[in-house]
Each structure stands twice: as C-alpha cells, then as structure tokens.
Amino acid sequence: MGAHVSTTAPPTDKARGRKASGHAGDRGMNRIFRLVSTWSGALILATLAAVAIFLVLEAWPAISLGGEELGEQISWFPEDTSIITFVGPLIFGTLLAAFLALILATPLAVGVALFISHYAPRRLAQALGYLVDLLAAIPSVVYGLWGILAFAPIVYPVWNGIAETLGWFPLFEGPAADPPRVMATVAVVLAVMILPIITAVCREVFLQTPKLHEEAALALGATRWELVKTAVLPFARSGIISGAMLGLGRALGETMAVLMILSPGFLYSFAIFQAGQQQTIAANIAAQQPEAPPLGVSALIATGLALFVITMAVNMAARAVVARRKDFSGAN
C-alpha cells in the first residue's frame, strides 16, 4: 500500500493573518457590545432611581407637614388629615378599578388569544389579530368619550338589575346611580383598554407551544379542548400571568378615561354601582393639578409616589412569578 499523500495545501501566512485579524475583530465587537449592553442596563436603573429621588424630594414638603397646615394652605385638602390618610382612599380606588378591569379582561383575552392561535382559520385569525391590535392604538380620551356618551346610557338598566338582584352583596349594593358614572362603568372601559395588551402577549405565548407536545396529545386521542388544557395552557401559564400584569400596570396608571367617567369620592367603599364613592390616584392628579398651589402640587406628587411604589411592586411580583417557572414557560 502506498503512503497517503495529503492534497490540501497548508494555509499561507497571509491567510493565517486574516483569520487572526478576524478573531481579533470579533473579540473587539464582543467587548463593545458587552459595554453597550452593560451601560444600557445601568442607564435604566439610573433613570428609575432618578425618578424615585425626584418624587421623594418634590413630595417631601407635603409629607413633612401635618394635616392642619395642609388643610389651611390647600383648599381641596381635607382638614385634620395627614398625607397618609389622604392617599389611602386613592390607593384603594386605584387598586379596585385595576383589579376589576383585570378580572373582566383576562378570561376574555385568553379566550380570544386561544381562538386566534388554535381555532380560527388562518385568514380569519390574521384579521382578528389586526383588529385586536388596533384597539391598543385608540387614545384613552376616545375610550373616555365612548364610555360616558355611548356606553354609560345603555348600561344603567344592567347595573340597576344587578343591584336589585344581588344588592345583598357589598360589591353590588344599590341603588345604582343614574347616570352610571360609577366604578363598574370605569372597570368595563378599562377592561376594554387592557384587552389588546393581554391578548397580544397570550397569543404569542400560545403560538410558542412546542409542536411535539401538541402532536403527542393529538396522537393519544385528545380533543382540541384537551389539547389546549393539557399542552397549551400549562406551557403558557407564566406568559398569561405576564400579560395580565402588563395589563394591570396599564390600568393602574390610566387617567383620562377614569377622569371623564367616574364621579369621584374619597371613601373606602366596595359599592361599584353608586356614585361619589371612589377615586383613583391618576385621575385625582389630573383633576386637581391645574389649580393646585405649590404645596398642593407637592401633595399630588406624594400620591404619585404611592402609585410609583404600587407599580413597582406589581412588576416585581410578576417577575417573581414568571421566574418560578422559567424552565417551562412561554414567557421566556
């Protein structure tokens, strides 16, 4: 047998130089990318810290004063009420409106997302996807006008019927206000506003379900609903939670729609069919800020600081829930 002779020519010094130069260039680009990414993350944290410091500094004059001084210098501030006591009902109204909207919107959003991703024909699914996404482009002031001029007049008989039937339950205590500028109307409008956000997130997560999981379920004789229940929903659980928390953040900070619809009050009341019961932080800031004195602006910023803390807590809780299932999550 003859000796094997290699026909491959060894790389020349010029080729080796180009290869080494390419590796050096890649290392340089990796270093630049790492620095840019690090500084971008640090910039976000610095911006967040700057916002928090600004809110604390601007709110401190109102926080440091007692209720008597605030009541004397601010016409709309209740007498003998500290800033903590003042912001309490606003926090309650904000959370009540946001959670009611979330309870109404999340099941509907999950259903719409499932229909688009697993039930509707492709053309219909694309059309529905576009329509749902267009809802997110409508300004909040348009939702407010629709809520007060179109939705409120036709919904009063519904609220009144529920109040008469289920009025024994504190949430549905009557009589229902006419016109229904109440928390129930606000909750429905907010639910419509956050519906496209939750639907878009859920739809993308449902579409990421591994095809092998779906095919295995179908091979075992599962129906379409059993496929969704055993393969799609468990995989998308964290993604659904992420979408819901994203919608909750939108509902917490909504201003114009709430301001235009809700008849405000400063009570700890669950009566969502009665007017003059609750108010939200964002709507109160928008209503009082134009004519507020400097100390009044400080008091409003203090309420904004409370909303900032609530939003941060919601986002941190959502991330914690998602991180618990990061190994089997459509959100990651």
Short mmCIF file of C-alpha atoms in Angstrom, two decimals:
data_model
loop_
_atom_site.label_atom_id
_atom_site.label_comp_id
_atom_site.label_asym_id
_atom_site.label_seq_id
_atom_site.Cartn_x
_atom_site.Cartn_y
_atom_site.Cartn_z
CA MET A 1 0.00 0.00 0.00
CA GLY A 2 1.26 3.41 -0.86
CA ALA A 3 1.61 6.19 1.63
CA HIS A 4 -1.33 8.59 1.84
CA VAL A 5 -0.44 11.96 0.45
CA SER A 6 -2.42 14.98 1.54
CA THR A 7 -3.61 17.16 -1.29
CA THR A 8 -4.63 20.04 0.97
CA ALA A 9 -2.20 22.91 0.87
CA PRO A 10 -1.22 24.33 4.24
CA PRO A 11 -2.59 27.80 4.98
CA THR A 12 -0.33 30.58 3.97
CA ASP A 13 0.93 33.23 6.34
CA LYS A 14 -1.42 35.73 4.71
CA ALA A 15 -4.49 33.51 5.31
CA ARG A 16 -3.45 32.91 8.90
CA GLY A 17 -3.08 36.64 9.37
CA ARG A 18 -6.57 37.31 8.01
CA LYS A 19 -8.02 34.64 10.32
CA ALA A 20 -6.25 36.06 13.37
CA SER A 21 -7.36 39.56 12.38
CA GLY A 22 -10.96 38.31 12.09
CA HIS A 23 -10.84 36.76 15.57
CA ALA A 24 -9.42 39.97 16.99
CA GLY A 25 -12.20 41.97 15.31
CA ASP A 26 -14.85 39.65 16.73
CA ARG A 27 -13.38 39.98 20.19
CA GLY A 28 -13.41 43.75 19.82
CA MET A 29 -17.06 43.79 18.72
CA ASN A 30 -17.99 41.46 21.59
CA ARG A 31 -16.31 43.82 24.03
CA ILE A 32 -18.12 46.83 22.56
CA PHE A 33 -21.46 45.01 22.62
CA ARG A 34 -20.92 43.97 26.23
CA LEU A 35 -20.09 47.54 27.25
CA VAL A 36 -23.11 48.96 25.41
CA SER A 37 -25.41 46.37 26.99
CA THR A 38 -24.00 46.99 30.47
CA TRP A 39 -24.31 50.75 30.17
CA SER A 40 -27.85 50.44 28.77
CA GLY A 41 -28.91 48.37 31.78
CA ALA A 42 -27.19 50.77 34.15
CA LEU A 43 -28.92 53.71 32.42
CA ILE A 44 -32.34 52.15 33.02
CA LEU A 45 -31.55 51.65 36.70
CA ALA A 46 -30.19 55.18 36.99
CA THR A 47 -33.31 56.61 35.34
CA LEU A 48 -35.52 54.64 37.70
CA ALA A 49 -33.53 55.85 40.69
CA ALA A 50 -33.67 59.44 39.41
CA VAL A 51 -37.45 59.27 39.11
CA ALA A 52 -37.76 57.88 42.64
CA ILE A 53 -35.45 60.57 44.06
CA PHE A 54 -37.36 63.31 42.22
CA LEU A 55 -40.69 62.09 43.57
CA VAL A 56 -39.38 61.89 47.14
CA LEU A 57 -37.80 65.35 47.04
CA GLU A 58 -40.83 67.02 45.47
CA ALA A 59 -43.27 65.25 47.79
CA TRP A 60 -41.28 65.88 50.97
CA PRO A 61 -42.81 69.34 51.77
CA ALA A 62 -46.29 67.77 51.92
CA ILE A 63 -45.07 64.63 53.68
CA SER A 64 -43.28 66.62 56.40
CA LEU A 65 -46.22 68.88 57.22
CA GLY A 66 -49.15 67.94 59.43
CA GLY A 67 -52.78 67.82 58.44
CA GLU A 68 -53.63 71.26 59.83
CA GLU A 69 -51.05 73.08 57.70
CA LEU A 70 -52.06 71.16 54.58
CA GLY A 71 -55.74 71.84 55.17
CA GLU A 72 -55.11 75.57 55.65
CA GLN A 73 -52.97 76.03 52.54
CA ILE A 74 -54.75 73.65 50.13
CA SER A 75 -58.43 74.34 49.50
CA TRP A 76 -59.33 70.82 48.37
CA PHE A 77 -57.32 69.02 51.05
CA PRO A 78 -59.50 67.63 53.89
CA GLU A 79 -58.91 69.30 57.26
CA ASP A 80 -57.12 67.43 60.05
CA THR A 81 -55.98 64.80 57.54
CA SER A 82 -52.37 63.73 57.07
CA ILE A 83 -50.97 62.91 53.66
CA ILE A 84 -51.04 59.20 54.56
CA THR A 85 -54.72 59.36 55.43
CA PHE A 86 -55.41 61.37 52.28
CA VAL A 87 -53.70 58.93 49.92
CA GLY A 88 -55.29 55.83 51.48
CA PRO A 89 -58.71 56.07 49.75
CA LEU A 90 -56.97 56.94 46.48
CA ILE A 91 -54.85 53.79 46.68
CA PHE A 92 -57.98 51.79 47.46
CA GLY A 93 -59.85 53.23 44.46
CA THR A 94 -56.89 52.70 42.15
CA LEU A 95 -56.48 49.05 43.13
CA LEU A 96 -60.23 48.40 43.00
CA ALA A 97 -60.57 49.79 39.47
CA ALA A 98 -57.48 47.98 38.20
CA PHE A 99 -58.35 44.58 39.67
CA LEU A 100 -61.96 44.74 38.50
CA ALA A 101 -60.73 45.53 34.99
CA LEU A 102 -58.22 42.69 35.20
CA ILE A 103 -60.86 40.20 36.33
CA LEU A 104 -63.08 41.19 33.39
CA ALA A 105 -60.37 41.36 30.73
CA THR A 106 -58.12 38.36 31.45
CA PRO A 107 -60.58 35.49 30.74
CA LEU A 108 -61.82 37.23 27.59
CA ALA A 109 -58.27 37.94 26.43
CA VAL A 110 -57.22 34.32 26.96
CA GLY A 111 -60.28 33.12 25.06
CA VAL A 112 -59.66 35.47 22.14
CA ALA A 113 -55.97 34.52 22.02
CA LEU A 114 -56.82 30.80 22.03
CA PHE A 115 -59.35 31.27 19.23
CA ILE A 116 -56.83 33.19 17.12
CA SER A 117 -53.97 30.75 17.72
CA HIS A 118 -55.69 27.34 17.70
CA TYR A 119 -59.25 27.53 16.40
CA ALA A 120 -59.74 30.22 13.75
CA PRO A 121 -58.78 29.70 10.09
CA ARG A 122 -55.55 31.44 9.14
CA ARG A 123 -57.12 34.37 7.27
CA LEU A 124 -59.70 34.99 9.97
CA ALA A 125 -57.01 34.70 12.65
CA GLN A 126 -54.88 37.34 10.91
CA ALA A 127 -57.84 39.70 10.58
CA LEU A 128 -58.82 39.26 14.22
CA GLY A 129 -55.21 39.78 15.28
CA TYR A 130 -55.07 43.08 13.41
CA LEU A 131 -58.38 44.22 14.88
CA VAL A 132 -57.31 43.41 18.42
CA ASP A 133 -54.00 45.20 17.92
CA LEU A 134 -55.84 48.27 16.61
CA LEU A 135 -57.67 48.56 19.91
CA ALA A 136 -54.34 49.37 21.56
CA ALA A 137 -53.85 52.33 19.19
CA ILE A 138 -57.04 54.11 20.25
CA PRO A 139 -56.25 57.07 22.59
CA SER A 140 -57.57 56.86 26.12
CA VAL A 141 -59.57 60.06 25.69
CA VAL A 142 -61.57 58.33 22.94
CA TYR A 143 -62.30 55.46 25.31
CA GLY A 144 -63.43 58.02 27.87
CA LEU A 145 -65.79 59.70 25.41
CA TRP A 146 -67.17 56.33 24.34
CA GLY A 147 -67.65 55.31 27.95
CA ILE A 148 -69.51 58.44 29.06
CA LEU A 149 -71.51 59.17 25.88
CA ALA A 150 -72.24 55.74 24.40
CA PHE A 151 -71.70 53.01 26.97
CA ALA A 152 -72.99 54.63 30.18
CA PRO A 153 -76.52 55.43 28.90
CA ILE A 154 -77.19 51.85 27.80
CA VAL A 155 -75.59 50.09 30.75
CA TYR A 156 -77.71 51.65 33.50
CA PRO A 157 -80.53 49.04 33.25
CA VAL A 158 -77.93 46.29 33.60
CA TRP A 159 -76.34 47.83 36.70
CA ASN A 160 -79.74 48.52 38.21
CA GLY A 161 -80.91 44.95 37.59
CA ILE A 162 -77.78 43.51 39.19
CA ALA A 163 -78.14 45.86 42.17
CA GLU A 164 -81.76 44.84 42.69
CA THR A 165 -80.97 41.12 42.40
CA LEU A 166 -77.61 40.90 44.17
CA GLY A 167 -77.75 44.01 46.32
CA TRP A 168 -77.18 41.93 49.46
CA PHE A 169 -73.55 41.52 48.35
CA PRO A 170 -71.43 44.61 49.26
CA LEU A 171 -69.90 44.87 45.79
CA PHE A 172 -73.33 45.19 44.14
CA GLU A 173 -75.00 47.33 46.77
CA GLY A 174 -77.66 49.62 45.32
CA PRO A 175 -79.34 51.74 44.31
CA ALA A 176 -77.46 52.11 41.03
CA ALA A 177 -76.64 55.69 40.11
CA ASP A 178 -78.23 57.28 37.05
CA PRO A 179 -76.26 58.35 35.05
CA PRO A 180 -73.94 55.45 35.88
CA ARG A 181 -70.71 57.41 36.38
CA VAL A 182 -69.59 54.69 38.75
CA MET A 183 -66.71 52.31 39.30
CA ALA A 184 -68.45 49.47 37.44
CA THR A 185 -68.57 51.54 34.24
CA VAL A 186 -64.93 52.53 34.69
CA ALA A 187 -63.94 48.88 35.18
CA VAL A 188 -65.58 47.83 31.91
CA VAL A 189 -63.92 50.65 29.96
CA LEU A 190 -60.53 49.83 31.50
CA ALA A 191 -61.06 46.16 30.66
CA VAL A 192 -61.59 47.07 27.00
CA MET A 193 -58.43 49.20 27.11
CA ILE A 194 -56.17 46.48 28.51
CA LEU A 195 -57.74 43.68 26.46
CA PRO A 196 -55.42 44.06 23.42
CA ILE A 197 -52.28 44.08 25.60
CA ILE A 198 -53.14 40.82 27.37
CA THR A 199 -54.44 39.23 24.16
CA ALA A 200 -51.26 40.04 22.22
CA VAL A 201 -48.99 38.54 24.88
CA CYS A 202 -51.13 35.42 25.31
CA ARG A 203 -51.41 34.88 21.57
CA GLU A 204 -47.65 34.97 21.07
CA VAL A 205 -47.11 32.60 24.01
CA PHE A 206 -49.75 30.14 22.76
CA LEU A 207 -48.07 30.07 19.35
CA GLN A 208 -44.76 29.12 21.00
CA THR A 209 -46.16 25.88 22.41
CA PRO A 210 -43.86 23.07 21.20
CA LYS A 211 -45.41 21.25 18.26
CA LEU A 212 -44.21 17.92 19.66
CA HIS A 213 -46.35 18.46 22.76
CA GLU A 214 -49.42 19.20 20.66
CA GLU A 215 -48.83 16.31 18.28
CA ALA A 216 -48.28 13.93 21.20
CA ALA A 217 -51.58 14.98 22.75
CA LEU A 218 -53.41 14.52 19.46
CA ALA A 219 -51.75 11.14 18.92
CA LEU A 220 -53.12 9.97 22.27
CA GLY A 221 -56.62 10.82 21.11
CA ALA A 222 -57.04 14.21 22.79
CA THR A 223 -59.75 16.53 21.57
CA ARG A 224 -58.96 20.16 20.70
CA TRP A 225 -60.00 21.31 24.17
CA GLU A 226 -57.98 18.54 25.83
CA LEU A 227 -55.01 19.61 23.73
CA VAL A 228 -55.39 23.18 24.97
CA LYS A 229 -55.91 22.07 28.57
CA THR A 230 -53.02 19.59 28.76
CA ALA A 231 -50.40 21.11 26.44
CA VAL A 232 -51.05 24.78 25.69
CA LEU A 233 -52.26 26.27 28.97
CA PRO A 234 -49.62 24.63 31.22
CA PHE A 235 -46.87 25.81 28.89
CA ALA A 236 -48.31 29.35 28.69
CA ARG A 237 -49.18 29.82 32.37
CA SER A 238 -46.32 32.19 33.13
CA GLY A 239 -46.90 34.06 29.88
CA ILE A 240 -50.56 34.58 30.78
CA ILE A 241 -49.50 35.95 34.16
CA SER A 242 -47.00 38.26 32.49
CA GLY A 243 -49.64 39.60 30.09
CA ALA A 244 -52.12 40.08 32.92
CA MET A 245 -49.59 42.01 35.00
CA LEU A 246 -48.74 44.16 31.99
CA GLY A 247 -52.42 44.99 31.59
CA LEU A 248 -52.71 45.64 35.30
CA GLY A 249 -49.90 48.18 35.07
CA ARG A 250 -51.78 49.96 32.27
CA ALA A 251 -55.00 50.01 34.29
CA LEU A 252 -53.25 51.33 37.41
CA GLY A 253 -51.98 54.42 35.62
CA GLU A 254 -54.95 55.19 33.39
CA THR A 255 -56.02 58.83 33.76
CA MET A 256 -58.27 60.41 31.15
CA ALA A 257 -60.87 57.66 30.80
CA VAL A 258 -61.34 57.46 34.57
CA LEU A 259 -61.41 61.25 34.92
CA MET A 260 -64.11 61.60 32.27
CA ILE A 261 -66.36 58.82 33.54
CA LEU A 262 -66.09 58.47 37.31
CA SER A 263 -67.96 60.64 39.80
CA PRO A 264 -65.25 60.95 42.47
CA GLY A 265 -65.38 60.28 46.18
CA PHE A 266 -62.86 59.60 48.94
CA LEU A 267 -64.36 56.58 50.66
CA TYR A 268 -63.26 53.03 51.33
CA SER A 269 -66.30 51.63 49.57
CA PHE A 270 -66.86 48.48 47.54
CA ALA A 271 -70.18 49.80 46.16
CA ILE A 272 -69.30 49.91 42.47
CA PHE A 273 -72.82 50.91 41.35
CA GLN A 274 -73.02 54.06 43.49
CA ALA A 275 -71.62 57.45 42.53
CA GLY A 276 -69.29 59.57 44.66
CA GLN A 277 -67.61 56.61 46.33
CA GLN A 278 -64.09 56.10 44.94
CA GLN A 279 -61.34 57.94 43.10
CA THR A 280 -58.03 56.87 41.56
CA ILE A 281 -54.62 58.45 42.04
CA ALA A 282 -54.01 59.33 38.40
CA ALA A 283 -57.46 60.83 37.87
CA ASN A 284 -57.19 62.87 41.07
CA ILE A 285 -53.83 64.29 39.98
CA ALA A 286 -55.27 65.31 36.59
CA ALA A 287 -58.31 66.90 38.21
CA GLN A 288 -56.51 68.91 40.92
CA GLN A 289 -53.17 69.82 39.35
CA PRO A 290 -54.22 72.78 37.11
CA GLU A 291 -55.34 74.95 40.07
CA ALA A 292 -53.13 73.50 42.79
CA PRO A 293 -50.79 75.79 44.77
CA PRO A 294 -47.13 74.77 45.16
CA LEU A 295 -47.89 72.82 48.33
CA GLY A 296 -50.85 71.22 46.59
CA VAL A 297 -48.58 70.10 43.76
CA SER A 298 -46.30 68.58 46.38
CA ALA A 299 -49.25 66.68 47.87
CA LEU A 300 -50.23 65.41 44.43
CA ILE A 301 -46.66 64.27 43.77
CA ALA A 302 -46.81 62.40 47.07
CA THR A 303 -49.82 60.49 45.75
CA GLY A 304 -47.87 59.89 42.55
CA LEU A 305 -45.05 58.44 44.64
CA ALA A 306 -47.55 55.96 46.09
CA LEU A 307 -48.61 54.98 42.56
CA PHE A 308 -44.95 54.56 41.60
CA VAL A 309 -44.40 52.19 44.53
CA ILE A 310 -47.54 50.19 43.69
CA THR A 311 -46.49 49.82 40.04
CA MET A 312 -43.01 48.72 41.03
CA ALA A 313 -44.43 46.16 43.46
CA VAL A 314 -46.74 44.77 40.77
CA ASN A 315 -43.91 44.41 38.27
CA MET A 316 -41.60 42.78 40.80
CA ALA A 317 -44.33 40.34 41.82
CA ALA A 318 -44.96 39.45 38.17
CA ARG A 319 -41.27 38.83 37.54
CA ALA A 320 -41.06 36.65 40.63
CA VAL A 321 -44.00 34.53 39.46
CA VAL A 322 -42.53 34.13 35.98
CA ALA A 323 -39.07 33.28 37.34
CA ARG A 324 -40.50 30.38 39.36
CA ARG A 325 -41.41 28.60 36.10
CA LYS A 326 -38.66 29.91 33.82
CA ASP A 327 -37.62 26.41 32.71
CA PHE A 328 -41.11 25.67 31.32
CA SER A 329 -42.51 28.99 30.33
CA GLY A 330 -43.66 30.57 27.12
CA ALA A 331 -42.71 33.93 28.57
CA ASN A 332 -39.03 33.11 28.43
#
